[in-house]
Coordinates of C-alpha atoms in Angstrom, one line a residue:
M3 CA 7.3 3.0 27.0
P4 CA 5.7 5.1 24.3
Q5 CA 3.6 8.2 24.8
T6 CA 0.0 7.6 23.7
D7 CA -3.2 9.5 23.3
P8 CA -6.3 7.5 22.3
S9 CA -8.0 10.3 20.3
Y10 CA -10.1 8.0 18.1
A11 CA -11.3 6.0 21.1
R12 CA -12.6 9.3 22.6
L13 CA -15.1 9.6 19.7
P14 CA -18.7 8.4 20.3
A15 CA -19.2 4.7 20.8
R16 CA -20.8 4.2 17.4
F17 CA -17.4 4.8 15.8
F18 CA -16.0 1.5 17.1
A19 CA -16.4 -1.5 19.3
R20 CA -14.3 -2.0 22.5
V21 CA -12.9 -5.5 22.3
A22 CA -9.8 -7.2 23.5
P23 CA -7.6 -9.5 21.3
V24 CA -8.0 -13.2 21.6
A25 CA -5.0 -14.9 23.2
V26 CA -3.0 -17.4 21.2
A27 CA -1.3 -20.6 22.2
D28 CA 2.4 -20.1 21.7
P29 CA 3.5 -16.7 20.4
Q30 CA 6.9 -16.6 18.8
L31 CA 8.6 -13.5 17.3
L32 CA 9.4 -14.0 13.6
A33 CA 10.4 -10.5 12.6
L34 CA 10.9 -7.1 14.4
N35 CA 11.4 -3.7 12.9
L36 CA 13.9 -2.3 15.3
P37 CA 14.3 1.1 13.6
L38 CA 10.6 1.6 13.5
A39 CA 10.2 0.6 17.2
E40 CA 12.8 3.1 18.2
A41 CA 11.2 5.9 16.1
L42 CA 7.9 5.2 17.9
G43 CA 9.6 5.4 21.3
I44 CA 9.0 1.7 22.1
D45 CA 12.0 0.0 23.8
P46 CA 13.1 -2.6 21.2
V47 CA 14.7 -4.8 23.9
W48 CA 11.4 -4.9 25.8
L49 CA 9.5 -5.5 22.5
A50 CA 11.7 -8.4 21.6
G51 CA 11.3 -9.9 25.1
A52 CA 8.6 -12.1 26.6
E53 CA 6.4 -9.1 27.6
G54 CA 6.7 -7.4 24.2
V55 CA 6.0 -10.6 22.3
S56 CA 3.0 -11.3 24.5
M57 CA 1.7 -7.8 23.7
L58 CA 2.3 -8.3 19.9
A59 CA 0.4 -11.5 20.0
G60 CA -2.5 -10.0 21.9
N61 CA -2.0 -12.2 25.0
T62 CA -1.4 -9.4 27.4
L63 CA -1.9 -5.6 27.0
P64 CA 0.1 -2.8 28.6
G65 CA -1.6 -0.1 30.5
W66 CA -1.3 2.3 27.6
A67 CA -3.3 0.1 25.2
T68 CA -7.0 0.9 24.5
P69 CA -8.0 -1.8 22.0
I70 CA -10.9 -1.0 19.7
A71 CA -12.3 -2.4 16.4
Q72 CA -13.1 0.5 14.0
A73 CA -16.4 0.6 12.2
Y74 CA -16.6 1.4 8.4
A75 CA -18.5 0.5 5.3
G76 CA -17.2 0.3 1.7
H77 CA -17.7 -0.2 -2.0
Q78 CA -16.3 -3.6 -2.8
F79 CA -15.8 -4.0 -6.6
G80 CA -18.4 -1.3 -7.0
S81 CA -21.1 -2.7 -4.8
F82 CA -21.8 -1.0 -1.5
V83 CA -21.7 -2.9 1.7
P84 CA -23.1 -0.8 4.6
Q85 CA -21.2 -2.5 7.4
L86 CA -17.7 -4.0 7.2
G87 CA -15.4 -2.9 10.0
D88 CA -12.3 -4.4 11.6
G89 CA -13.1 -8.1 11.4
R90 CA -9.6 -9.3 12.3
A91 CA -7.8 -6.3 13.4
L92 CA -7.6 -4.1 16.5
L93 CA -6.3 -0.6 17.0
L94 CA -4.3 -1.0 20.2
A95 CA -3.1 2.6 20.7
E96 CA -2.2 5.9 19.1
I97 CA 1.4 6.6 19.6
L98 CA 2.9 10.1 19.8
A99 CA 6.4 9.5 18.4
P100 CA 9.3 11.3 20.0
G101 CA 10.3 12.9 16.7
G102 CA 6.7 14.1 16.1
G103 CA 3.7 12.5 14.5
R104 CA 0.8 10.4 15.7
F105 CA 0.6 6.8 14.6
D106 CA -1.9 3.9 15.0
L107 CA -0.6 0.6 16.3
V108 CA -2.8 -2.2 15.0
L109 CA -2.7 -5.9 15.4
K110 CA -4.0 -7.8 12.3
G111 CA -5.1 -11.3 12.9
S112 CA -5.9 -10.8 16.5
G113 CA -9.2 -12.7 16.7
Q114 CA -12.9 -12.1 16.2
T115 CA -14.6 -8.8 16.7
P116 CA -18.3 -7.7 16.4
F117 CA -17.4 -7.0 12.7
S118 CA -16.0 -10.4 11.9
R119 CA -19.3 -11.7 10.4
R120 CA -18.5 -15.4 9.7
G121 CA -14.7 -15.0 9.8
D122 CA -12.4 -16.4 12.4
G123 CA -10.6 -13.1 12.9
R124 CA -7.2 -14.7 12.3
A125 CA -4.5 -14.5 9.6
W126 CA -2.1 -17.1 8.4
L127 CA 1.6 -16.8 8.0
G128 CA 1.8 -16.2 4.2
P129 CA -0.2 -12.9 4.0
V130 CA 1.4 -11.6 7.2
L131 CA 4.9 -12.1 5.7
R132 CA 3.8 -10.7 2.4
E133 CA 2.5 -7.5 3.9
Y134 CA 5.6 -7.2 6.1
L135 CA 7.9 -7.4 3.0
V136 CA 5.9 -5.4 0.6
S137 CA 4.9 -2.5 3.0
E138 CA 8.5 -2.2 4.1
A139 CA 9.7 -2.3 0.5
M140 CA 7.3 0.5 -0.3
A141 CA 8.6 2.6 2.5
A142 CA 12.2 2.0 1.3
L143 CA 11.1 3.1 -2.2
G144 CA 9.7 6.3 -0.8
V145 CA 6.0 5.5 -1.3
P146 CA 3.6 6.6 1.5
T147 CA 2.6 3.4 3.2
T148 CA 1.6 1.6 6.4
R149 CA 4.6 0.0 8.1
A150 CA 5.2 -3.4 9.6
L151 CA 6.4 -3.3 13.2
A152 CA 6.5 -7.1 13.8
A153 CA 5.3 -10.5 12.7
V154 CA 4.5 -13.1 15.3
A155 CA 3.7 -16.8 14.9
T156 CA 0.7 -17.9 17.1
G157 CA 1.5 -21.5 17.5
E158 CA -2.0 -22.3 16.2
V159 CA -3.4 -23.3 12.9
V160 CA -6.0 -21.5 10.8
W161 CA -8.3 -23.2 8.3
R162 CA -8.5 -21.9 4.8
E163 CA -9.4 -23.5 1.5
E164 CA -5.9 -24.9 1.3
G165 CA -6.4 -26.7 4.6
A166 CA -4.6 -26.1 8.0
L167 CA -2.1 -23.3 7.8
P168 CA 0.2 -21.8 10.5
G169 CA -1.3 -18.8 12.2
A170 CA 0.4 -15.4 12.5
I171 CA -0.3 -11.8 13.6
L172 CA 1.1 -8.6 12.0
A173 CA 1.7 -5.5 14.1
R174 CA 1.0 -2.6 11.7
V175 CA 1.7 1.1 12.0
A176 CA -0.1 3.8 10.1
A177 CA -0.7 7.5 10.1
S178 CA -4.3 6.4 10.7
H179 CA -6.7 3.8 9.6
I180 CA -9.5 6.2 8.6
R181 CA -10.8 5.1 5.2
V182 CA -13.1 6.4 2.6
G183 CA -15.4 3.6 3.9
T184 CA -15.4 5.2 7.3
F185 CA -17.1 8.3 5.9
E186 CA -19.5 6.1 3.9
Y187 CA -20.5 4.2 7.1
F188 CA -21.9 7.3 8.6
A189 CA -23.2 8.8 5.4
A190 CA -25.3 5.7 4.8
R191 CA -26.8 6.1 8.2
R192 CA -27.5 9.8 7.6
D193 CA -25.6 10.5 10.8
T194 CA -24.5 14.0 10.0
K195 CA -23.3 14.7 13.5
A196 CA -20.9 11.7 13.3
L197 CA -19.8 12.8 9.8
A198 CA -18.9 16.2 11.1
L199 CA -17.0 14.7 14.1
L200 CA -15.1 12.4 11.8
A201 CA -14.3 15.1 9.2
E202 CA -13.0 17.4 11.9
H203 CA -10.9 14.6 13.5
T204 CA -9.5 13.6 10.1
R205 CA -8.8 17.2 9.0
A206 CA -7.0 18.1 12.3
R207 CA -5.0 14.8 12.2
H208 CA -3.9 14.8 8.5
F209 CA -4.6 18.1 6.9
P210 CA -4.6 20.8 9.6
L211 CA -4.3 23.6 7.0
A212 CA -7.4 22.5 5.1
D213 CA -10.5 24.6 5.4
G214 CA -13.5 22.5 6.6
A215 CA -14.9 19.5 4.8
L216 CA -14.3 20.9 1.3
G217 CA -10.7 21.5 2.2
L218 CA -10.5 17.9 3.6
L219 CA -11.8 16.6 0.3
A220 CA -9.4 18.6 -1.8
S221 CA -6.5 17.5 0.4
A222 CA -7.4 13.9 0.1
V223 CA -7.7 14.2 -3.7
A224 CA -4.2 15.6 -3.9
A225 CA -2.8 13.0 -1.6
Q226 CA -4.3 10.1 -3.6
A227 CA -3.2 11.6 -6.9
R228 CA 0.4 11.6 -5.7
L229 CA 0.1 8.2 -4.2
V230 CA -1.3 6.5 -7.3
A231 CA 1.4 8.2 -9.4
D232 CA 4.0 6.6 -7.1
W233 CA 2.4 3.2 -7.5
M234 CA 2.4 3.5 -11.3
S235 CA 6.1 4.5 -11.4
F236 CA 7.1 1.3 -9.7
G237 CA 4.8 -1.0 -11.5
F238 CA 2.7 -1.6 -8.4
I239 CA -0.8 -3.0 -8.6
H240 CA -2.8 -2.8 -5.3
G241 CA -5.2 -5.4 -6.5
V242 CA -8.2 -4.6 -4.3
M243 CA -8.9 -0.8 -4.4
N244 CA -12.2 -1.0 -2.6
T245 CA -13.2 2.1 -0.7
D246 CA -12.6 0.4 2.6
N247 CA -9.0 -0.2 1.5
M248 CA -8.3 3.5 0.7
A249 CA -6.9 5.5 3.5
V250 CA -7.9 9.2 3.5
S251 CA -4.3 10.1 4.7
G252 CA -2.9 9.1 1.3
E253 CA -1.0 6.0 2.6
T254 CA -1.0 2.6 0.9
I255 CA -3.0 0.3 3.1
D256 CA -4.2 -3.3 3.0
Y257 CA -1.8 -5.3 0.8
G258 CA -3.9 -8.4 0.3
P259 CA -3.5 -9.5 -3.4
C260 CA -1.0 -6.8 -4.4
A261 CA 1.8 -7.4 -6.9
F262 CA 4.5 -5.7 -8.8
I263 CA 4.6 -6.1 -12.6
D264 CA 7.2 -8.4 -14.2
A265 CA 6.4 -8.4 -17.9
Y266 CA 4.7 -5.1 -18.5
H267 CA 1.3 -4.6 -19.9
P268 CA -1.2 -1.8 -18.9
D269 CA -4.0 -4.3 -18.5
R270 CA -2.1 -6.6 -16.1
V271 CA -4.1 -8.1 -13.3
F272 CA -2.8 -10.4 -10.6
S273 CA -5.6 -10.5 -8.0
S274 CA -7.6 -13.8 -8.1
I275 CA -10.8 -12.0 -7.1
D276 CA -10.5 -9.2 -9.8
R277 CA -12.1 -11.3 -12.5
H278 CA -13.0 -8.4 -14.8
G279 CA -9.9 -6.2 -14.4
R280 CA -11.5 -3.5 -12.4
Y281 CA -8.3 -2.9 -10.6
A282 CA -5.8 -3.5 -13.4
Y283 CA -2.6 -1.5 -13.4
A284 CA -3.7 1.2 -15.9
Q285 CA -7.2 1.4 -14.2
Q286 CA -5.8 2.5 -10.9
P287 CA -6.0 6.3 -11.4
N288 CA -9.6 6.0 -12.7
V289 CA -10.5 3.9 -9.6
A290 CA -8.9 6.3 -7.2
L291 CA -11.0 9.1 -8.6
W292 CA -14.1 6.9 -8.4
N293 CA -13.3 6.2 -4.8
L294 CA -12.8 9.9 -4.1
A295 CA -16.2 10.6 -5.7
Q296 CA -17.7 8.3 -3.0
L297 CA -15.9 10.3 -0.4
A298 CA -17.2 13.5 -1.9
S299 CA -20.8 12.1 -1.9
A300 CA -20.4 11.1 1.8
L301 CA -19.2 14.6 2.7
L302 CA -21.9 16.5 0.8
P303 CA -24.1 17.0 3.9
L304 CA -21.1 19.0 5.3
I305 CA -20.1 20.7 2.1
G306 CA -23.7 21.6 1.1
E307 CA -26.3 19.3 -0.5
G308 CA -27.7 21.9 -2.9
E309 CA -26.4 22.7 -6.4
A310 CA -23.6 24.9 -4.9
G311 CA -22.4 22.0 -2.7
V312 CA -22.3 19.6 -5.6
E313 CA -20.4 22.1 -7.8
A314 CA -17.9 22.7 -5.0
A315 CA -17.3 19.0 -4.5
S316 CA -17.0 18.5 -8.2
A317 CA -14.5 21.2 -8.5
A318 CA -12.4 19.5 -5.8
L319 CA -12.6 16.3 -7.6
D320 CA -11.5 18.0 -10.8
G321 CA -8.2 18.6 -9.2
F322 CA -7.3 14.9 -9.4
W323 CA -6.2 14.6 -13.0
P324 CA -4.0 17.7 -13.1
A325 CA -2.3 16.6 -9.8
F326 CA -2.0 13.0 -11.0
S327 CA -0.7 14.0 -14.4
A328 CA 1.9 16.3 -13.0
A329 CA 3.1 13.7 -10.5
W330 CA 3.1 10.9 -13.1
S331 CA 5.1 13.0 -15.6
A332 CA 7.6 13.9 -12.9
R333 CA 8.1 10.3 -11.7
F334 CA 8.4 8.8 -15.2
A335 CA 10.5 11.6 -16.5
A336 CA 13.0 10.9 -13.7
K337 CA 12.9 7.2 -14.6
I338 CA 14.3 8.1 -18.1
G339 CA 16.8 10.6 -16.7
I340 CA 14.9 13.9 -17.1
A341 CA 15.1 16.1 -14.0
S342 CA 12.2 18.4 -15.0
A343 CA 9.6 17.3 -17.5
R344 CA 9.0 19.4 -20.6
T345 CA 6.4 19.4 -23.3
G346 CA 6.9 16.3 -25.4
D347 CA 8.4 14.2 -22.6
H348 CA 5.0 12.5 -21.9
A349 CA 4.9 11.2 -25.5
L350 CA 8.5 9.9 -25.2
I351 CA 7.6 8.0 -22.0
E352 CA 4.3 6.6 -23.5
T353 CA 6.1 5.4 -26.6
L354 CA 8.6 3.4 -24.4
L355 CA 5.8 1.9 -22.4
A356 CA 3.9 0.9 -25.5
R357 CA 6.9 -0.9 -26.9
M358 CA 7.5 -2.6 -23.6
A359 CA 3.9 -3.8 -23.6
R360 CA 4.2 -5.2 -27.1
Q361 CA 7.5 -6.9 -26.2
G362 CA 6.5 -8.1 -22.8
S363 CA 9.6 -6.4 -21.4
D364 CA 10.2 -6.5 -17.6
F365 CA 9.1 -3.2 -16.1
T366 CA 11.7 -2.8 -13.4
R367 CA 14.6 -4.2 -15.4
V368 CA 14.0 -1.9 -18.4
F369 CA 14.0 1.3 -16.3
H370 CA 16.9 0.2 -14.1
G371 CA 18.8 -0.8 -17.2
L372 CA 18.5 2.6 -18.9
A373 CA 21.4 3.9 -16.8
D374 CA 23.9 1.1 -17.5
G375 CA 22.8 0.2 -21.1
S376 CA 21.2 -3.1 -20.3
A377 CA 17.6 -2.0 -21.0
R378 CA 18.0 -3.0 -24.7
D379 CA 18.5 -6.6 -23.6
E380 CA 14.9 -6.7 -22.2
F381 CA 13.4 -6.4 -25.7
A382 CA 13.1 -9.5 -27.8
D383 CA 13.2 -7.1 -30.8
R384 CA 16.2 -4.9 -30.0
A385 CA 15.3 -2.6 -33.0
A386 CA 12.2 -1.5 -31.1
F387 CA 14.3 -0.2 -28.3
D388 CA 16.9 1.3 -30.6
A389 CA 14.3 3.3 -32.6
W390 CA 13.0 4.8 -29.4
A391 CA 16.5 5.5 -28.0
V392 CA 17.3 7.9 -30.8
D393 CA 14.8 10.4 -29.6
W394 CA 15.7 9.6 -26.0
H395 CA 19.4 10.3 -26.4
T396 CA 18.6 13.5 -28.2
R397 CA 16.4 14.6 -25.2
L398 CA 19.1 13.6 -22.7
G399 CA 21.5 16.0 -24.4
H400 CA 19.6 18.8 -22.6
E401 CA 20.0 17.2 -19.1
Q402 CA 22.9 17.9 -16.7
D403 CA 23.3 14.5 -15.0
P404 CA 20.7 12.0 -16.4
Q405 CA 22.5 9.0 -15.0
A406 CA 22.2 10.3 -11.4
V407 CA 18.5 11.1 -12.0
M408 CA 17.8 7.6 -13.3
R409 CA 19.7 5.8 -10.5
A410 CA 17.7 7.7 -7.9
A411 CA 14.4 6.9 -9.6
N412 CA 14.8 3.2 -10.6
P413 CA 15.3 0.5 -8.0
A414 CA 17.4 -2.6 -8.7
R415 CA 15.0 -4.8 -6.7
I416 CA 11.3 -5.0 -6.0
P417 CA 9.3 -7.6 -4.1
R418 CA 8.7 -9.9 -7.0
N419 CA 5.9 -12.4 -6.6
H420 CA 8.0 -15.5 -7.1
R421 CA 10.5 -14.4 -4.5
I422 CA 7.7 -13.8 -1.9
A423 CA 6.3 -17.2 -2.7
E424 CA 9.7 -18.8 -2.0
V425 CA 10.0 -16.9 1.3
I426 CA 6.5 -18.0 2.4
A427 CA 7.1 -21.7 1.5
A428 CA 10.4 -21.6 3.4
A429 CA 8.7 -20.0 6.5
V430 CA 5.9 -22.5 6.5
A431 CA 8.7 -25.2 6.7
G432 CA 10.2 -23.3 9.6
E433 CA 13.0 -21.6 7.8
M434 CA 13.1 -17.8 8.1
A435 CA 16.5 -17.1 6.6
P436 CA 15.1 -16.5 3.1
F437 CA 12.7 -13.9 4.6
A438 CA 15.6 -12.1 6.3
R439 CA 17.7 -12.1 3.2
L440 CA 14.9 -10.7 1.0
H441 CA 13.9 -8.1 3.6
A442 CA 17.5 -6.9 3.9
A443 CA 17.8 -6.6 0.1
L444 CA 14.5 -4.7 -0.2
S445 CA 15.4 -2.3 2.5
V446 CA 18.0 -0.7 0.2
P447 CA 16.3 -1.2 -3.2
Y448 CA 18.5 1.3 -5.1
D449 CA 21.8 -0.1 -4.0
E450 CA 23.8 -2.3 -6.4
R451 CA 24.8 -5.3 -4.4
P452 CA 26.3 -8.3 -6.1
E453 CA 25.3 -10.7 -3.3
W454 CA 21.6 -10.0 -4.1
A455 CA 21.9 -10.0 -7.9
D456 CA 19.6 -13.0 -8.2
L457 CA 16.8 -11.0 -6.5
S458 CA 16.8 -8.6 -9.5
D459 CA 16.1 -11.4 -12.0
A460 CA 12.8 -11.6 -13.7
P461 CA 11.0 -14.9 -13.0
A462 CA 11.7 -17.8 -15.4
A463 CA 8.6 -19.3 -17.1
D464 CA 8.2 -21.9 -14.5
E465 CA 8.7 -19.4 -11.6
A466 CA 6.1 -16.8 -12.7
V467 CA 3.3 -16.1 -10.3
T468 CA 0.2 -15.0 -12.2
R469 CA -2.4 -15.0 -9.4
T470 CA -2.3 -13.5 -6.0
Y471 CA -4.7 -14.0 -3.2
C472 CA -6.1 -12.1 -0.2
G473 CA -5.6 -15.2 1.8
T474 CA -5.8 -13.8 5.3

C-alpha cells in the first residue's frame, strides 16, 4: 500500500470539512492507469480488484485515507464568490511516491459535501471520460497537468438538463489542489493567520527555494507563464479559467469545457458558458495574469500592505510577460523547426498564424505537416502558404536539424472534440473499445501510426463540435 502523509488535513479545521464519500450502488471499473498506480506505489492488482474498485468508488476506505473537502473561494468570470469549495470532490490522501514527490489522490463525483450548495455532488460518465482522456493526453504532450488514475461507473443515474445519465467517478492525482481561490478564501475573511499558514504550506510543498510570500508569488507567476505558453503551443483552450480553477503549482486543473482548436482563429471559444469570449484562446495569457493579480492581492497582508508591498507584488507580476514571451517564442520556434529563437522569428511565427486564421487552417495539421510537406494542403489558398514559406525556408537554412525539432514539437494527434464525443456516445451505450483505442493513440501523440491515421483527421463539417459543456 502507498506511503501517505496527510499534511493538508493537519492544517486548522477552517481549511476543509471532514466528510466521507457517499457509497454508490454498483461500482464497475471502466479505466485504470496502471503506470500511474505503480508510480504512486499502489498495487495495481489490488486497485483493479474488488477492494480497490470499492475504494475508487468511495464505498469503502483503506486505513490510509483521510477524506476531506477543501475550502476555497474564486472569481468566476470576473465576479467574486466568497465560498465555493469541493462540492463534488474529496481529497482522500496525500501519497508519497516511491520515486519522490507528494501527490493528492482525489475522488471527483463522490457525493455531496458541505460545499455542494444545491448540487448533488455527482458526475456523469461523459465529463469523467473527457477529463481522463484530455488530462492523460496533456501529460503525454509534456504539459504540466493533473492525472487520471481511474474511472469508475457507479451503477446509478444522475439527473442533468439532458435527463437521466449514467453516473461515474474520476480518481484524480495532482501535485496539489491548492488554487488561487484557496488564498482568496482566507483573504476575503481577513484571516491573516490562515493565509500565512497556507502560504508557508504551499511554498514548502511546491517552491521550497522561494523566499517567503513574495517568493511564492514570483514562483507562481513563472509557473503559470510557462503553463499557458504550453497550452497555446498545442492550441488548447481551458474554457473556464476562473481563479478557483487555477492551481498555484502550475498544473492544468479542472478540464470542464476544455477543447483543442481545429480550424485556427485567435478568438476561438468553445465553452458554452463563455458567452463573451473572456477565456478565448488568445485571451488566456491576459486572464492568467489577471488571476495572478488576484493571488497577489490575497497575499498582500503577508508581503506588506503599504506602498512598498504593492510595489513588490507589482514587480513580481511584471515578470509574467517576459517569462511568457520567452516560453511562447521557444515553443512556437520549435514548431517551425527552429531550435533557438532569434530576433525576427516571432514575426515569422505570427505571420503564419495570421494566415492560418484567415484561411481557417487546422492548427495541429498545419504544424505537424511542416515536417513532411503536407502543411500547404491545409490552406485553401496555397499561395498564402507559399509566400510565407519563402522566408521560412531561408530561416531554416541556419538550422542544423529542423525536421527533428519539428517532429519533437508537433503531435500527430490531439484529443479532438468530435472524437471525444464519439467515445462518450459509445460508452453511454456500454461500449468502451473506442475509449481504449483513443486513449492508446493519445498516449503516444508524436508517433506516426497508420492504424490511428483517422484520429489525426480534422472533423468534417457535420462532425465539428463547436460547443463544450462543464456537464459534471
